[in-house]
Short mmCIF file of C-alpha atoms (C1' of nucleotides) in Angstrom, two decimals:
data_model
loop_
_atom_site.label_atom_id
_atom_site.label_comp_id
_atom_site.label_asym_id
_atom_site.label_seq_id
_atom_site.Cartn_x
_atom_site.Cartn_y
_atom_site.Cartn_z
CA UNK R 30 127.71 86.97 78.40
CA UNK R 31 124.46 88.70 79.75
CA UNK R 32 121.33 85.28 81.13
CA UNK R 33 119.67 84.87 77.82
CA UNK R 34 116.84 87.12 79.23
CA UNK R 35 118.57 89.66 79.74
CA UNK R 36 119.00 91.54 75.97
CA UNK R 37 115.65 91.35 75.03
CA UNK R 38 114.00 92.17 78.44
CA UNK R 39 116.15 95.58 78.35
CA UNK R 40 115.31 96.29 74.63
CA UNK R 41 111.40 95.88 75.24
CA UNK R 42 111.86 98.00 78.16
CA UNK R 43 113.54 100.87 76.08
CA UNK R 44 110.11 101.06 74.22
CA UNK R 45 107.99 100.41 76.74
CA UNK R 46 108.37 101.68 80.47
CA UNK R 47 105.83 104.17 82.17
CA UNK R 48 106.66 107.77 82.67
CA UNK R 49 105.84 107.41 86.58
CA UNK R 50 107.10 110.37 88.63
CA UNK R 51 109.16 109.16 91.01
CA UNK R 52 111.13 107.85 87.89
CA UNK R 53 111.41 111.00 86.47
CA UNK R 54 114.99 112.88 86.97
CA UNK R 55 113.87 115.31 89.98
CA UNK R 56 113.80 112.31 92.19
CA UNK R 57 115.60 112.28 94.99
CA UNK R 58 116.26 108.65 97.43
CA UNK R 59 113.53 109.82 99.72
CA UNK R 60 110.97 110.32 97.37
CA UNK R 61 111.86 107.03 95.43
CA UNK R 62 111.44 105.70 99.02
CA UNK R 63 108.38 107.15 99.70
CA UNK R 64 106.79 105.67 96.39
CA UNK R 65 108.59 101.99 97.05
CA UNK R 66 106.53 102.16 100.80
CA UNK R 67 102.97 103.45 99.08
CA UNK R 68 103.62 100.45 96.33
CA UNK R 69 103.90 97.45 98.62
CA UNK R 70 100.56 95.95 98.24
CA UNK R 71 98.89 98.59 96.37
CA UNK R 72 98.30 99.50 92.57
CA UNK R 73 100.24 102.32 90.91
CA UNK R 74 97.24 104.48 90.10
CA UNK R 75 95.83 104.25 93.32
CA UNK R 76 99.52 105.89 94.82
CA UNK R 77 100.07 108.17 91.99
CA UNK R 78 97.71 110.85 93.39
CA UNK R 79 98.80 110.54 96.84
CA UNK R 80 102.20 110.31 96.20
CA UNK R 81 102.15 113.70 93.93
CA UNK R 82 100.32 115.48 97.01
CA UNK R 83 102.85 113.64 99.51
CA UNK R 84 105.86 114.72 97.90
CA UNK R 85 104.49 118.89 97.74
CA UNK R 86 103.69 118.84 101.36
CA UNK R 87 106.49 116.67 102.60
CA UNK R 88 109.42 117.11 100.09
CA UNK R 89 112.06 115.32 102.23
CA UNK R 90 112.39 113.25 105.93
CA UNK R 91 113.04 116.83 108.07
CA UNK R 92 109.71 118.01 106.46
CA UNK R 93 108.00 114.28 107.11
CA UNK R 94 109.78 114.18 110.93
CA UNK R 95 108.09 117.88 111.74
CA UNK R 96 104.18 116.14 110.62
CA UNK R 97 101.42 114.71 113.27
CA UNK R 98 100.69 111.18 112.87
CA UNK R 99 97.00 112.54 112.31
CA UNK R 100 98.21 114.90 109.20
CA UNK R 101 100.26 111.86 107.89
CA UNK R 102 97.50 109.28 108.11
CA UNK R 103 94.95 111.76 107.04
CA UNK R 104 97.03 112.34 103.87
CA UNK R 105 97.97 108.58 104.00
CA UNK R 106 93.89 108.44 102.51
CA UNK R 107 92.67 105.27 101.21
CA UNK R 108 95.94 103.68 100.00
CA UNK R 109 95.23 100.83 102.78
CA UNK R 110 97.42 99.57 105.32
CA UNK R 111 98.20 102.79 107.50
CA UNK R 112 100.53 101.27 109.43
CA UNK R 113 102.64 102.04 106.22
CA UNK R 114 102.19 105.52 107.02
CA UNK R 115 103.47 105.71 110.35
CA UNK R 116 106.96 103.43 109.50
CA UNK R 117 107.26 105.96 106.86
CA UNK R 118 107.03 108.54 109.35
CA UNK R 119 109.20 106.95 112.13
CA UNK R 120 111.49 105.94 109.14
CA UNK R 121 111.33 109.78 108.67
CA UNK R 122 112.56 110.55 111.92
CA UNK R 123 114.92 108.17 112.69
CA UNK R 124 116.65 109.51 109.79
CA UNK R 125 116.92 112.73 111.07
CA UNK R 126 117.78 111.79 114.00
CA UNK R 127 120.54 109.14 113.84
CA UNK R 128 121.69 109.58 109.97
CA UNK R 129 121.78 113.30 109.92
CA UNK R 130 118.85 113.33 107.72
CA UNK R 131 120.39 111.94 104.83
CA UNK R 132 118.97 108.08 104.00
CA UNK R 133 121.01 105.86 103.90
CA UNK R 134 122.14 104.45 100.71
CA UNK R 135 123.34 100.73 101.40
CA UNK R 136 120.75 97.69 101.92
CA UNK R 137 121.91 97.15 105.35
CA UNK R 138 121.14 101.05 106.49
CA UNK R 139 118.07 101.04 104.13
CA UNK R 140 116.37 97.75 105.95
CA UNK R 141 117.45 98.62 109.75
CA UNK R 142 115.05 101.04 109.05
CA UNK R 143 111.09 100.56 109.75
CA UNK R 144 109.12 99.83 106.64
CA UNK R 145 112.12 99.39 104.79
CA UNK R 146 112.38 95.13 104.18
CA UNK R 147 114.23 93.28 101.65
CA UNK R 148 112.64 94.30 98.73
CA UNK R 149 111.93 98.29 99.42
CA UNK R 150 116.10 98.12 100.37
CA UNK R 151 117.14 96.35 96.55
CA UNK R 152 114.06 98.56 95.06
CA UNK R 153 116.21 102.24 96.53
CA UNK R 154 119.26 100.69 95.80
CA UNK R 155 118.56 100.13 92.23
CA UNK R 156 116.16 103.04 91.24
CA UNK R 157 117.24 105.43 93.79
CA UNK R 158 121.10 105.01 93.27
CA UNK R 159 121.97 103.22 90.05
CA UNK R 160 123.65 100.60 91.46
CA UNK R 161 123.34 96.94 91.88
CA UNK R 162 121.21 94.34 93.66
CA UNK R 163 118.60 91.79 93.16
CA UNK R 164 115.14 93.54 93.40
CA UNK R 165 112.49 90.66 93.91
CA UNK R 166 109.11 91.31 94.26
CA UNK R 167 105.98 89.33 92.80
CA UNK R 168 106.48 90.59 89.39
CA UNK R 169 109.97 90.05 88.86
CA UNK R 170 109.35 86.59 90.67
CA UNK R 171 106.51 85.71 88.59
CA UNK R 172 108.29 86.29 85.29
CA UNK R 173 111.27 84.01 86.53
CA UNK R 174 109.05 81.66 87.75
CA UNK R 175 107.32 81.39 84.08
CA UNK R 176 110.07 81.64 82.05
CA UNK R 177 112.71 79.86 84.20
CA UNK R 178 110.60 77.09 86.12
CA UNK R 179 107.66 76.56 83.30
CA UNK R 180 105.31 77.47 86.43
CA UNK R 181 101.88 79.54 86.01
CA UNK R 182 103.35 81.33 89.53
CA UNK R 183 105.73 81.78 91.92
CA UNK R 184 105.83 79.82 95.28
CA UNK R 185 104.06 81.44 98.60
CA UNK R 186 107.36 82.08 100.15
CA UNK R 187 111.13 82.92 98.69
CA UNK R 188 113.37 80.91 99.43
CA UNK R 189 117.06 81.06 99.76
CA UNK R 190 117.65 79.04 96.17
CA UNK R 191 115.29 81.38 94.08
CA UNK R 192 117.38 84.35 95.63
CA UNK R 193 120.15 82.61 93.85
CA UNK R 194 118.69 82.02 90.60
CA UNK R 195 117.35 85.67 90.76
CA UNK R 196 121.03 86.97 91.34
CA UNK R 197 122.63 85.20 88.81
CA UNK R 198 120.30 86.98 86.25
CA UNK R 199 121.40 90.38 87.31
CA UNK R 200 123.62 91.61 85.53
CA UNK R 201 126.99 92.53 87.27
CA UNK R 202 127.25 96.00 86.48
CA UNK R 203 125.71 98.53 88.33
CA UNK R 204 123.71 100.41 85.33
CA UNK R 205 122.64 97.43 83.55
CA UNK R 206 121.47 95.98 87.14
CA UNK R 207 119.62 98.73 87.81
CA UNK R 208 118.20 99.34 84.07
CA UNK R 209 117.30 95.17 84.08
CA UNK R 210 115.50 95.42 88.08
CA UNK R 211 112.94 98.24 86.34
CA UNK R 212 112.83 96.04 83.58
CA UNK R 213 111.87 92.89 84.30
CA UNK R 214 109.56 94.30 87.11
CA UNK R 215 107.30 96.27 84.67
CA UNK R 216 107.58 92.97 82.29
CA UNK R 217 105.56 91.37 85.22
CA UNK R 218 103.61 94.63 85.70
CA UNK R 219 102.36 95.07 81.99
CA UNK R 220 103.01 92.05 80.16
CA UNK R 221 103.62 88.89 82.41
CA UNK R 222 100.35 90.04 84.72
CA UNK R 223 99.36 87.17 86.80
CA UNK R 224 95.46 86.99 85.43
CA UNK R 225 95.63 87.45 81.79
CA UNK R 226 99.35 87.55 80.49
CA UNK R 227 99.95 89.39 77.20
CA UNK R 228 102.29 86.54 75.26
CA UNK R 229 102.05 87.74 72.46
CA UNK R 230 103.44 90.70 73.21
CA UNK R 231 106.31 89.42 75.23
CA UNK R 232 109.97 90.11 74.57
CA UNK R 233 110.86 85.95 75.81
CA UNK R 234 108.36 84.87 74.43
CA UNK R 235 110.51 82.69 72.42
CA UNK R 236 112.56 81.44 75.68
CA UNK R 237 109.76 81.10 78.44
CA UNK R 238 109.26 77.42 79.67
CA UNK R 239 106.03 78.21 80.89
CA UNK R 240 104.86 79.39 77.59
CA UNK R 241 106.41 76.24 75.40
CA UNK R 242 104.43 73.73 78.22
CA UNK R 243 101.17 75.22 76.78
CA UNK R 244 100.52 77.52 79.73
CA UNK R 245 99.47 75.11 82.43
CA UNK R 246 97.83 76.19 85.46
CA UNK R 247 99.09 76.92 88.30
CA UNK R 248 100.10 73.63 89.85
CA UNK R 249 99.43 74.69 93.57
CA UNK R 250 95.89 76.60 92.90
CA UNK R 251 94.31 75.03 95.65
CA UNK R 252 97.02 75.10 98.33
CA UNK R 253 96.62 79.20 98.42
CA UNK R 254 93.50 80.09 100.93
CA UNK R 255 93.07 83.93 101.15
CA UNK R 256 91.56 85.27 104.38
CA UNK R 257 88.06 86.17 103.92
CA UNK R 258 86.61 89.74 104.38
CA UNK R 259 83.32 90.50 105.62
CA UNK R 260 82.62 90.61 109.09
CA UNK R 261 86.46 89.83 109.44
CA UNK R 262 88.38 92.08 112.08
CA UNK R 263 90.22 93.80 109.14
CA UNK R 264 87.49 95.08 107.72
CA UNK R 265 86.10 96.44 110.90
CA UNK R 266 89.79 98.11 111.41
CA UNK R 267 89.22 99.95 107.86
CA UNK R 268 85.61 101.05 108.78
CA UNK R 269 87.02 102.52 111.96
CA UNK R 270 90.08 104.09 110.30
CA UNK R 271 87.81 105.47 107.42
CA UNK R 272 85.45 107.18 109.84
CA UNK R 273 88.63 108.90 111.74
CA UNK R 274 89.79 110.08 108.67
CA UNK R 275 87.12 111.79 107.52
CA UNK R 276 86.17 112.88 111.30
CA UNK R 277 85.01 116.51 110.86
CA UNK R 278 87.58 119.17 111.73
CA UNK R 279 90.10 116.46 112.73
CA UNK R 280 88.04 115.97 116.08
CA UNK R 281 86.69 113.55 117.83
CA UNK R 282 84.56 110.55 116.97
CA UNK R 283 82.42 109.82 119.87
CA UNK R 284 81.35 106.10 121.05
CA UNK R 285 78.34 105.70 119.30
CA UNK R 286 79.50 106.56 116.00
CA UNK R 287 82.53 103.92 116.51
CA UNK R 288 79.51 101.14 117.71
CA UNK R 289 77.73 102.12 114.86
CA UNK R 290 80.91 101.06 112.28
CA UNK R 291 81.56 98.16 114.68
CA UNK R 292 78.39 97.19 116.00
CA UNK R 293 79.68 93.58 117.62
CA UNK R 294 80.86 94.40 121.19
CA UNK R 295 83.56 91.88 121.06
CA UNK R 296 85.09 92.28 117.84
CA UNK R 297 84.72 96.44 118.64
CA UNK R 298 87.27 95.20 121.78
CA UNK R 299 89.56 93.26 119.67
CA UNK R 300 89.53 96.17 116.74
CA UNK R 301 90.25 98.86 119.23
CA UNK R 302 92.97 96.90 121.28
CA UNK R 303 94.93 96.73 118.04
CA UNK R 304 94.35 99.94 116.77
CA UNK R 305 95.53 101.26 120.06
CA UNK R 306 98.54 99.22 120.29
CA UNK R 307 99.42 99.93 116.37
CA UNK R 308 99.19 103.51 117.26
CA UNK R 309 96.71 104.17 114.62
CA UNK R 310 94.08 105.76 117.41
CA UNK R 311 93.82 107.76 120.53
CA UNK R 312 91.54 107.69 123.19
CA UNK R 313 89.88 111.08 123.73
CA UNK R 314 87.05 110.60 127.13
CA UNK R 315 84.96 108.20 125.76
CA UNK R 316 85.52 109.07 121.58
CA UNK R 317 88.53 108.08 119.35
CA UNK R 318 90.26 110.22 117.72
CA UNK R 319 93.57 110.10 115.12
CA UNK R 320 96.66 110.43 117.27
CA UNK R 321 97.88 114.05 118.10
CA UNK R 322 101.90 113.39 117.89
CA UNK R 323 104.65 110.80 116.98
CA UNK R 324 104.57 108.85 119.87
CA UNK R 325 108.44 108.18 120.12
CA UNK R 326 110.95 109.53 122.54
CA UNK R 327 113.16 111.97 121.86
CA UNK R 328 113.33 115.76 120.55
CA UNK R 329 113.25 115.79 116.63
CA UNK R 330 112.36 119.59 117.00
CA UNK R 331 112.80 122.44 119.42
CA UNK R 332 109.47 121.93 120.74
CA UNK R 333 109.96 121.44 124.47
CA UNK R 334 109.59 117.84 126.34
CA UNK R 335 106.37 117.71 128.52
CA UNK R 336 106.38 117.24 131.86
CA UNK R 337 107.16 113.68 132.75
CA UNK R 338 104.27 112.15 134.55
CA UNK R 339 101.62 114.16 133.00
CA UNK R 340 98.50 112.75 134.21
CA UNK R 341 96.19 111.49 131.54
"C1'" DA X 25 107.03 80.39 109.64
"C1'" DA X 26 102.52 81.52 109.27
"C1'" DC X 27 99.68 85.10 109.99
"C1'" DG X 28 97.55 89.81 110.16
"C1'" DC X 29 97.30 93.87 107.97
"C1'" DG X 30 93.23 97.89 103.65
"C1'" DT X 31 91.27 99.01 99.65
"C1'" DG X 32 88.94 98.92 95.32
"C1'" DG X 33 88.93 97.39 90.45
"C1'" DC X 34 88.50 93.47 87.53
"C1'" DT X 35 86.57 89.18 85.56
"C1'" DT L 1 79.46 87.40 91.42
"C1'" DA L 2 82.53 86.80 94.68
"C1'" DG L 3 86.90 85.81 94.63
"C1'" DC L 4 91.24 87.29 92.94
"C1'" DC L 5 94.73 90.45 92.83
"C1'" DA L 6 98.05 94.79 93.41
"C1'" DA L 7 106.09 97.28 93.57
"C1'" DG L 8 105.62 93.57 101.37
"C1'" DC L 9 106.57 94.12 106.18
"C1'" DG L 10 106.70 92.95 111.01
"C1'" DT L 11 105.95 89.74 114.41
#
DNA sequence: AACGCGTGGCT
DNA sequence: TAGCCAAGCGT
């Protein structure tokens, strides 16, 4: 006997669900992986252009491995977050090297791996595979949330009880599993949205707690605090990144362009401390520049070692 | 465990 | 209009 859910959920998503590409049948694990990373955080039309452009330039992980971490942020554009793009890359290369560039299909091999946390490891297992697990990310947990819990959202953090709940939903077959993770995710994505929620067109509508309560609001509004943005340190980071990117010829950016995006001396210290620790940027004399190679050990290629203490 | 990390569209 | 929000992860 499938969670009351269940049935209906799957039916409405038989009508319903988005041709995206890296659904399509030509998919392979990698490139499901490679949309899952480009997701976290970041709207589905924003990645589908960069993730059609990824996939022709860097098919699989031995094409990814052989990139420059300047081509891959370059191409990385505007999704936000870069440091995305380099776990994607290292992910890339630790799969050739230590899996014998095949990706690994469990959750356990999938999340040693960087970039790769709970969700992206349920997300491959499921979409990539066919096979079961208990994908939750802030749509599915929304729509559980509403339906289950009668609450306008989730909680800030998951905890080890809604994991539970979540997993008793999933149905215990692998293709249904899979078929009910895409569902109930693009429930939350197109119908169960987290500003203005569609009810009317919802499949549970007749079975959502949140919905028979009247819709109240969410109970914990004023307990969330976002981080502000101007002037903050992360915006300075962007402006930096932005003007590397764009950086004529792939060169150099020279000091006073990088004062001119970053104008406060201090924060211009911080900014560049962390974008030289995240491995984002490269110091080039006295300009920044996107970094030349991946920076970690080891011979992916046949390109020879350098000299060990190369002077800088 | 709470925090830092991009970007741009929407209301 | 200025928050709010979008398929999280690593530390």
């Amino acid at each position: 006997m499938p969670h009351p859910l269940v049935p209906p959920i799957l039916h409405w998503f038989d009508a319903h669900r988005r041709d995206l590409p890296w659904r399509a049948a030509d998919r392979t694990p990698w490139s499901v992986l490679v949309s899952e990373v480009m997701l976290q955080q970041t709207p589905v039309v924003r990645v589908l252009p960069v993730w059609r452009a990824w996939q022709e330039r860097w098919p699989g992980p031995a094409e990814l491995a052989g990139a420059g971490h300047d081509e891959v942020l370059r191409a990385w554009g505007r999704l936000g977050y870069p440091r995305r793009a380099l776990r994607l890359h290292d992910c890339a290369l630790t799969v050739v090297e230590r899996h014998g560039g095949v990706l690994p299909a469990d959750e356990a091999g999938l999340r040693s791996l960087p970039g790769i946390g709970e969700y992206t490891a349920a997300a491959v297992v499921a979409f990539a595979h066919g096979r079961r697990s208990v994908v939750l990310d802030t749509n599915v947990r929304r729509v559980l949330a509403r339906a289950l819990d009668g609450a306008a959202l989730p909680t800030a953090h998951l905890t080890a009880g809604e994991r539970t709940r979540a997993a008793a939903v999933v149905p215990p077959d692998d293709a249904s599993a899979a078929r009910w993770n895409a569902a109930v995710m693009e429930l939350g994505a197109l119908v169960c949205t987290a500003r203005a929620p569609a009810c009317t067109s919802c499949p549970v509508a007749d079975r959502c707690a949140w919905l028979a309560e009247g819709r109240p609001p969410d109970a914990l509004a004023q307990r969330r605090r976002r981080q502000g943005w101007h002037g903050t340190d992360r915006q300075a980071r962007g402006a930096v990144m932005a003007l590397l990117r764009e950086a004529v010829g792939g060169g150099t950016v020279e000091a006073a362009a990088v004062e001119a995006a970053c104008p406060d001396a201090d924060q211009r210290e911080r900014v560049l401390a962390g974008l030289l620790a995240d491995h984002l940027v490269e110091r080039n004399g006295d300009g920044l520049r996107l970094p030349r190679g991946p920076h970690l050990q080891g011979a992916r290629t046949a390109a020879p070692t350098p000299p060990a203490a190369a002077p800088r």
